[in-house]
Tab-separated table of C-alpha atoms in Angstrom:
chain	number	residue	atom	x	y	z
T	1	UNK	CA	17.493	-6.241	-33.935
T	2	UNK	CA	14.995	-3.562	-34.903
T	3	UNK	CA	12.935	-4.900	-31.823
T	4	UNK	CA	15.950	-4.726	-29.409
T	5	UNK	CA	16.091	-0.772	-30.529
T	6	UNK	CA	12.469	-0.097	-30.876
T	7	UNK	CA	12.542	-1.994	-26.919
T	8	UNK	CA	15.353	0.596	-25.886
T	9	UNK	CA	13.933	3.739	-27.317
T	10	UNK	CA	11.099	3.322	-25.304
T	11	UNK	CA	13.005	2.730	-22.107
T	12	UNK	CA	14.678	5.890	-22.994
T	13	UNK	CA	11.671	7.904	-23.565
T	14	UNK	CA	9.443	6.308	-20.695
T	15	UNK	CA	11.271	4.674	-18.171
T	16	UNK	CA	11.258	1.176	-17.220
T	17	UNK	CA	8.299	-0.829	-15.877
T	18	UNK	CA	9.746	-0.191	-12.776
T	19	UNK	CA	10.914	3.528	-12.639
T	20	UNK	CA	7.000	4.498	-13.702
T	21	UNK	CA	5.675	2.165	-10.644
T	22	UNK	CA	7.931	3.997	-8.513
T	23	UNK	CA	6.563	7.620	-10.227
T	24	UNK	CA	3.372	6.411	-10.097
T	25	UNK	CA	3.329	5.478	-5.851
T	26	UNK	CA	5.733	8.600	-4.862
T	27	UNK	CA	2.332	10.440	-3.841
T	28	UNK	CA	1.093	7.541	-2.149
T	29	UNK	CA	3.873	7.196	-0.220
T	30	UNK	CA	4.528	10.443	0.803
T	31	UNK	CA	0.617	10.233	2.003
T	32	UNK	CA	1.397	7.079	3.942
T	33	UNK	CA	4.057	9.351	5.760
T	34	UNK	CA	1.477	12.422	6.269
T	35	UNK	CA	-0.843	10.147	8.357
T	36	UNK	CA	2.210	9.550	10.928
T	37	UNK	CA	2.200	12.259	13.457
T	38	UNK	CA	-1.802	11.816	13.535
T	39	UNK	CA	-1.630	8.042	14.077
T	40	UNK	CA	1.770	8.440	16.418
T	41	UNK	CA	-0.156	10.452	18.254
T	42	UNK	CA	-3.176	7.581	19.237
T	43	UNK	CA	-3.416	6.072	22.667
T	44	UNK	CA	-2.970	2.530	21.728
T	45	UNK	CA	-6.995	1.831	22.220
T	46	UNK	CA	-7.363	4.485	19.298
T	47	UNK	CA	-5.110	2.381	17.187
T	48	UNK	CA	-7.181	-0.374	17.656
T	49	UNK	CA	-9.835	1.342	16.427
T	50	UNK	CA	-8.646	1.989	13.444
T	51	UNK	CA	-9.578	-1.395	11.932
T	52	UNK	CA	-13.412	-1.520	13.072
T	53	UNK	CA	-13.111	1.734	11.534
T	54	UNK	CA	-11.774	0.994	8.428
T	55	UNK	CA	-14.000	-2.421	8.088
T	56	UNK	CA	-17.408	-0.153	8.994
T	57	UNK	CA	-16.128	1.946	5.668
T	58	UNK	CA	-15.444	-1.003	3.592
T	59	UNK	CA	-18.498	-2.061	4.327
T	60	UNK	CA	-20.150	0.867	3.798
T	61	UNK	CA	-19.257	1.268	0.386
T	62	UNK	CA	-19.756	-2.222	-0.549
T	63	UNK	CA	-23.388	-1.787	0.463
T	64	UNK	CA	-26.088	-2.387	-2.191
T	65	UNK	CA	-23.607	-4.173	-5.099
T	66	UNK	CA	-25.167	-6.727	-6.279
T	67	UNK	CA	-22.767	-6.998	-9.368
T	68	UNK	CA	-19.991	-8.798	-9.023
T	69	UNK	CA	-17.905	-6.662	-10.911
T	70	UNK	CA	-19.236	-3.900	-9.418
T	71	UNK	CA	-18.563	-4.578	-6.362
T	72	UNK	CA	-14.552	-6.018	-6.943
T	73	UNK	CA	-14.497	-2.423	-8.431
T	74	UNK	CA	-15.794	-0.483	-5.390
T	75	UNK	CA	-14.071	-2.538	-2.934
T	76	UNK	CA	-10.457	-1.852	-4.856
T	77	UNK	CA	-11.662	2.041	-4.780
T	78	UNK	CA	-12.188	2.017	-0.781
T	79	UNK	CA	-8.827	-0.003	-0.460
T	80	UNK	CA	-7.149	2.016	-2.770
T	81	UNK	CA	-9.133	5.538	-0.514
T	82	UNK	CA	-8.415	3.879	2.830
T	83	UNK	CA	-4.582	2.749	1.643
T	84	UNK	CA	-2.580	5.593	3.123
T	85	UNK	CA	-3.718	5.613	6.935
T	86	UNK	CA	-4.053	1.763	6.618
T	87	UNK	CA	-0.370	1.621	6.095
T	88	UNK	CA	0.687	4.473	8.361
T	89	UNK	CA	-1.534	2.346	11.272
T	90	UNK	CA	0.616	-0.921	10.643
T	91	UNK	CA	3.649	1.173	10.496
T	92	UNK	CA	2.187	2.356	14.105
T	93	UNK	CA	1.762	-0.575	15.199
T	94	UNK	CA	4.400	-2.839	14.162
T	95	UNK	CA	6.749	0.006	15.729
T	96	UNK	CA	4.712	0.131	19.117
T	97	UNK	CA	5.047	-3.998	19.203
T	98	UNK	CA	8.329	-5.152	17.720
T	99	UNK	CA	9.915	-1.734	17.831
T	100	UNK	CA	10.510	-1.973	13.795
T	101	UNK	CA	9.194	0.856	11.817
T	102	UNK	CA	8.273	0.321	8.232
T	103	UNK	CA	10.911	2.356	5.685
T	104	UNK	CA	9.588	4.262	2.636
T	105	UNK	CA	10.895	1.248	0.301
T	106	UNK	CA	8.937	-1.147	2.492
T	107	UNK	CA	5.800	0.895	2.073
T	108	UNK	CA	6.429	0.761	-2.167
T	109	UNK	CA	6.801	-3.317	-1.386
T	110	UNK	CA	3.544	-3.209	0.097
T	111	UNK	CA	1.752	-0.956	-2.593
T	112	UNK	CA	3.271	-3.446	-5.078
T	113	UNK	CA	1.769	-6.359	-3.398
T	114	UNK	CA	-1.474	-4.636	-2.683
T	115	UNK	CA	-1.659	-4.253	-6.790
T	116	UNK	CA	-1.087	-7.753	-7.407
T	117	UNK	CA	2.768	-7.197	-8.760
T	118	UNK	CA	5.850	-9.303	-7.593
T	119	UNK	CA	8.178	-7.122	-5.413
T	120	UNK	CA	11.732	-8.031	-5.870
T	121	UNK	CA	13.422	-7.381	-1.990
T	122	UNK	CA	17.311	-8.650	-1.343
T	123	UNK	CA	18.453	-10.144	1.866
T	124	UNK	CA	17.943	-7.610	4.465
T	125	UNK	CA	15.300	-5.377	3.020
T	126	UNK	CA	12.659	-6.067	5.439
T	127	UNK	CA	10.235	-8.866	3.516
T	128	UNK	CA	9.024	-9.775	6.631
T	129	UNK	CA	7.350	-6.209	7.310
T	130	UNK	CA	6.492	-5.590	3.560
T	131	UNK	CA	4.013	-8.167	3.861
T	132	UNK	CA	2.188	-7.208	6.755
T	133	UNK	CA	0.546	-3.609	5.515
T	134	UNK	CA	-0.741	-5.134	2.207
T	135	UNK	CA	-1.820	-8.112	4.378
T	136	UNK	CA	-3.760	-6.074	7.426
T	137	UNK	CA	-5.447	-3.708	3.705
T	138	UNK	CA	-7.024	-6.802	2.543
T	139	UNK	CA	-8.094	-8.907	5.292
């Protein structure tokens, strides 16, 4: 009983797990939809680009760590730098090629993947697309 309150007080006073991930990728989000007149603006060979791009700064970055640890850690920094105009680039393209354009509650799917969370969608949410930004990040 006291753990049932104790569990409820600090729902009260902090949210659930969920409202604080949703805090926590508001920015993120609202970055993702900053890079979309910029990447809506690309010829679709400058699209393209945008993975050699992003690989050559991966890459970059990852240059020189030898630790393994170390290097998990940088790589999850550059994904978590390059994140934004990633997403706003599948968002591009998957509304160039299929004519679907990734909503805001698709991009928080696809942050929650990224991070290695479970992402509860219902029937009709777009699973389909959530999958695809977290999957083109970390290929």
């Amino acid at each position: 009983m006291a753990n049932n309150f104790a569990d409820k007080l600090v729902k009260k006073i902090f949210g659930s797990s969920s409202d604080v991930f949703l805090k926590s990728v508001k920015a993120t989000v609202a970055d993702i939809n900053a890079f979309e007149p910029k990447i809506q603006a690309m010829s679709d060979d400058e699209l393209q680009a945008q993975t050699p791009k992003f690989k050559e700064m991966i890459a970059s970055r990852l240059k020189g760590s030898e630790d393994i640890e170390e290097r998990r850690k940088a790589e999850q920094d550059v994904l978590n730098e390059i994140l934004p105009e990633a997403f706003a680039t599948v968002r591009e393209g998957s509304r160039r090629v299929t004519g679907m354009r990734h909503f805001d509650v698709q991009m928080i799917g696809g942050i929650a993947l990224h991070q290695g969370r479970i992402a509860e969608m219902r029937t009709g949410e777009g699973k389909t697309l959530v999958a695809t930004s977290p999957v083109y990040l970390n290929a």
